[in-house]
C-alpha cells in the first residue's frame, strides 16, 4: 500500500513539474520571438522583418499578452506549490482577463492595417486573417478549459493549448527560420505545431494515448492555421472582406 501511495505521489509531482516547466518554456519562446521587436527593442539586433514603431495600441496588445503568459506561469507554479485555493481564485480573474483579451485581439488586428506590419508577400488587409483567425480557437479553448475546471486533466491541457496557440504563430512567426514568402510562412506556421510535441509525448507516457483535450487543442490549432494558408495559397479575396471590418485602419 505504501508503495502504491508513493507511486501516486511521484506521478503527481512529475505532473506538476511537467506543466510548470512547459509554461516557462513557452515564455522562453515568447522572449525569443518578441525580444528584438518588443521586450529588448533597441538593445539586441532586430530580426530581418518589418519592424515599425510601437504605437500605444501595440504596447497595450503586447502588455496584455505578456500578462496572459505571466498568468499561465503563475497558475502552474501555484499548483506546483500546492496552493490550490489561490489557484482557483486567480482562475476566476484569469477567465475575466481572457474575455477582455478578445476585443484587444480584434482591435490589434484591424489597427495593424494602418501600421503596415504585414509580411512582404501580402498586403495589410489580407494579412489581418492571420491574427483574426486566432480569436475563435482561442476563445473555444479558454471557454472549454473554464467549463471543465473541475476535470483537472482536461482543464490543464485545454489551458495549456490556449497558451500554445497564442505563442505558436506570433512568436514562432518572428523567428528568422524561413524566407519571407508564402512557402516560408507555411513552414513557420507548421513549425509552431512542434510546441505540442512535449504534451503529446507526455500523454503517450502517462496515458498510453492522446487525451481528448489534447486532440481538441491540436484541432483548434489546425483550424487557426487552415484559414490563413487557404487565403494565401488560393488567393482568396479576404482583403475585400477585411476592408469593411469595423475599425480597419483606424
XYZ file of C-alpha atoms in Angstrom:
250
model
C 0.000 0.000 0.000
C 2.812 2.397 0.884
C 4.459 1.683 -2.468
C 1.246 2.445 -4.335
C 0.769 5.710 -2.436
C 4.379 6.714 -3.084
C 3.953 5.917 -6.753
C 0.826 8.092 -6.964
C 2.625 10.911 -5.168
C 5.547 10.608 -7.575
C 3.202 10.826 -10.563
C 1.575 13.977 -9.217
C 4.968 15.533 -8.505
C 6.132 14.709 -12.036
C 2.953 16.200 -13.463
C 3.396 19.423 -11.525
C 6.964 19.728 -12.765
C 5.941 18.999 -16.333
C 3.288 21.729 -16.569
C 5.288 24.354 -14.675
C 8.349 23.777 -16.882
C 6.182 23.697 -20.006
C 4.813 27.146 -19.158
C 8.321 28.508 -18.605
C 9.407 27.024 -21.931
C 6.586 28.867 -23.703
C 7.684 32.113 -22.046
C 11.194 31.482 -23.362
C 9.803 31.106 -26.893
C 7.894 34.384 -26.482
C 11.058 36.185 -25.380
C 12.975 34.645 -28.265
C 10.372 35.747 -30.789
C 9.477 39.174 -29.433
C 12.749 40.187 -27.801
C 14.162 42.166 -30.749
C 10.883 43.913 -31.649
C 9.282 44.449 -28.232
C 10.955 43.436 -24.964
C 14.549 44.203 -25.948
C 13.871 46.612 -28.800
C 16.915 48.764 -29.436
C 19.047 46.572 -27.186
C 19.503 43.474 -29.334
C 19.696 43.360 -33.165
C 16.330 43.212 -34.906
C 15.265 40.230 -36.983
C 15.145 40.826 -40.773
C 11.428 41.587 -40.954
C 9.229 44.727 -40.879
C 9.832 46.363 -37.524
C 7.973 49.696 -37.416
C 7.476 51.914 -34.406
C 5.425 50.877 -31.384
C 2.225 52.945 -31.125
C 0.213 52.790 -27.879
C -2.165 50.068 -29.116
C 0.762 47.765 -29.928
C 2.215 48.349 -26.468
C -1.208 47.620 -24.958
C -1.542 44.444 -27.012
C 1.948 43.293 -26.056
C 1.331 44.070 -22.394
C -1.973 42.179 -22.339
C -0.438 39.051 -23.813
C 2.591 39.330 -21.552
C 0.193 39.330 -18.600
C -1.596 36.300 -20.078
C 1.651 34.347 -20.242
C 2.552 35.535 -16.738
C -0.838 34.264 -15.572
C -0.214 30.847 -17.138
C 3.167 30.600 -15.424
C 1.736 31.773 -12.097
C -1.096 29.246 -12.233
C 1.242 26.345 -12.939
C 3.582 27.479 -10.163
C 0.685 27.705 -7.709
C -0.293 24.131 -8.485
C 3.330 23.071 -8.180
C 3.388 24.712 -4.749
C 0.050 23.008 -3.908
C -1.727 26.328 -3.380
C -4.928 25.091 -4.965
C -7.297 27.566 -3.331
C -5.303 30.557 -4.575
C -5.073 28.914 -7.990
C -8.878 28.678 -8.168
C -9.385 32.262 -7.036
C -6.866 33.559 -9.560
C -8.535 31.384 -12.193
C -11.747 33.382 -11.865
C -9.856 36.606 -12.563
C -7.998 34.825 -15.345
C -11.249 33.950 -17.086
C -12.385 37.585 -16.974
C -8.979 38.621 -18.288
C -9.216 36.116 -21.154
C -12.625 37.522 -22.114
C -11.139 41.024 -22.139
C -8.370 39.782 -24.423
C -10.821 39.057 -27.254
C -11.544 42.696 -28.183
C -7.861 43.521 -27.768
C -7.008 40.766 -30.252
C -9.565 42.101 -32.725
C -8.544 45.747 -32.441
C -4.845 44.953 -32.702
C -5.548 43.015 -35.905
C -7.561 45.726 -37.651
C -5.434 48.631 -36.437
C -2.339 46.918 -37.822
C -3.592 47.760 -41.330
C -2.521 51.381 -40.976
C 0.793 50.284 -39.481
C 1.536 48.026 -42.473
C 3.375 45.427 -40.433
C 2.483 42.561 -42.762
C 4.813 40.021 -44.328
C 6.252 41.185 -47.691
C 4.363 38.573 -49.727
C 0.934 40.071 -48.996
C -0.889 43.326 -48.265
C -2.072 44.807 -44.936
C -5.751 43.952 -45.424
C -5.128 40.343 -46.411
C -2.698 39.925 -43.501
C -5.492 40.574 -40.991
C -6.654 36.974 -41.496
C -3.631 35.772 -39.504
C -4.446 37.404 -36.149
C -8.219 37.332 -36.647
C -8.261 33.583 -37.283
C -6.824 33.073 -33.788
C -9.793 34.538 -31.948
C -12.373 31.736 -32.250
C -9.976 28.837 -31.492
C -8.515 30.754 -28.536
C -11.970 31.535 -27.181
C -13.079 27.925 -27.629
C -10.068 26.597 -25.728
C -10.365 29.041 -22.847
C -14.135 28.589 -22.518
C -13.880 24.798 -22.533
C -10.984 24.991 -20.093
C -13.141 27.042 -17.731
C -16.184 24.824 -18.236
C -14.092 21.742 -17.396
C -12.200 23.310 -14.484
C -13.373 20.513 -12.168
C -11.885 17.918 -14.517
C -8.236 18.546 -13.711
C -6.649 16.602 -16.579
C -8.933 18.171 -19.182
C -8.604 21.676 -17.727
C -4.802 21.599 -17.683
C -4.482 20.504 -21.276
C -7.020 22.977 -22.618
C -5.477 25.976 -20.865
C -2.015 24.898 -21.939
C -3.264 24.553 -25.514
C -4.674 28.101 -25.329
C -1.232 29.321 -24.286
C 0.435 27.364 -27.096
C -1.996 28.840 -29.608
C -1.002 32.439 -28.872
C 2.684 31.518 -28.967
C 2.944 29.222 -31.983
C 2.011 31.855 -34.556
C 3.169 35.248 -33.293
C 6.398 34.166 -31.567
C 7.484 31.361 -33.907
C 6.494 33.514 -36.878
C 9.021 36.170 -35.903
C 11.984 33.823 -35.820
C 14.175 34.018 -38.939
C 13.885 30.334 -39.804
C 12.336 30.610 -43.267
C 12.334 33.157 -46.109
C 9.542 35.793 -46.088
C 7.408 34.098 -48.724
C 4.166 32.160 -48.783
C 6.140 28.919 -48.549
C 8.286 30.277 -45.749
C 5.198 31.420 -43.869
C 3.689 27.963 -44.279
C 6.840 26.343 -42.900
C 6.773 28.586 -39.847
C 3.087 28.008 -39.234
C 3.623 24.255 -39.350
C 6.744 24.563 -37.181
C 4.518 26.006 -34.481
C 2.936 22.583 -34.018
C 6.252 21.416 -32.569
C 5.188 23.198 -29.386
C 2.590 20.456 -28.923
C 5.217 17.697 -29.046
C 6.030 17.693 -25.300
C 2.327 17.408 -24.473
C 1.863 14.594 -26.988
C 4.837 12.720 -25.529
C 3.542 13.307 -22.009
C 0.163 11.854 -22.914
C 1.790 8.841 -24.530
C 3.960 8.286 -21.485
C 1.288 8.753 -18.809
C -1.863 7.588 -20.585
C -0.669 5.496 -23.493
C -2.724 7.638 -25.890
C -3.619 11.248 -26.592
C -6.018 12.772 -24.112
C -9.225 14.024 -25.828
C -8.477 17.592 -24.739
C -5.018 17.385 -26.305
C -6.674 16.308 -29.542
C -9.084 19.226 -29.214
C -6.222 21.658 -28.622
C -4.359 20.440 -31.693
C -7.594 20.569 -33.670
C -8.126 24.223 -32.712
C -4.571 24.992 -33.798
C -5.217 23.261 -37.132
C -8.389 25.314 -37.534
C -6.418 28.500 -36.931
C -3.707 27.561 -39.459
C -6.083 26.465 -42.225
C -7.726 29.839 -42.765
C -4.599 31.954 -43.397
C -2.985 29.264 -45.543
C -6.153 28.952 -47.640
C -6.261 32.723 -48.146
C -2.610 32.979 -49.173
C -2.309 29.855 -51.311
C -5.708 30.060 -53.008
C -5.601 33.863 -53.325
C -9.000 34.207 -51.700
C -10.391 37.778 -51.688
C -10.150 38.234 -47.920
C -8.933 41.837 -48.404
C -12.379 42.820 -49.713
C -13.955 41.458 -46.551
C -11.348 42.977 -44.249
C -11.790 46.419 -45.813
C -15.292 46.561 -44.337
C -14.435 45.380 -40.820
C -15.153 47.917 -38.058
C -12.022 49.818 -37.042
C -9.856 48.883 -40.013
C -7.065 51.382 -40.475
C -8.158 53.475 -37.500
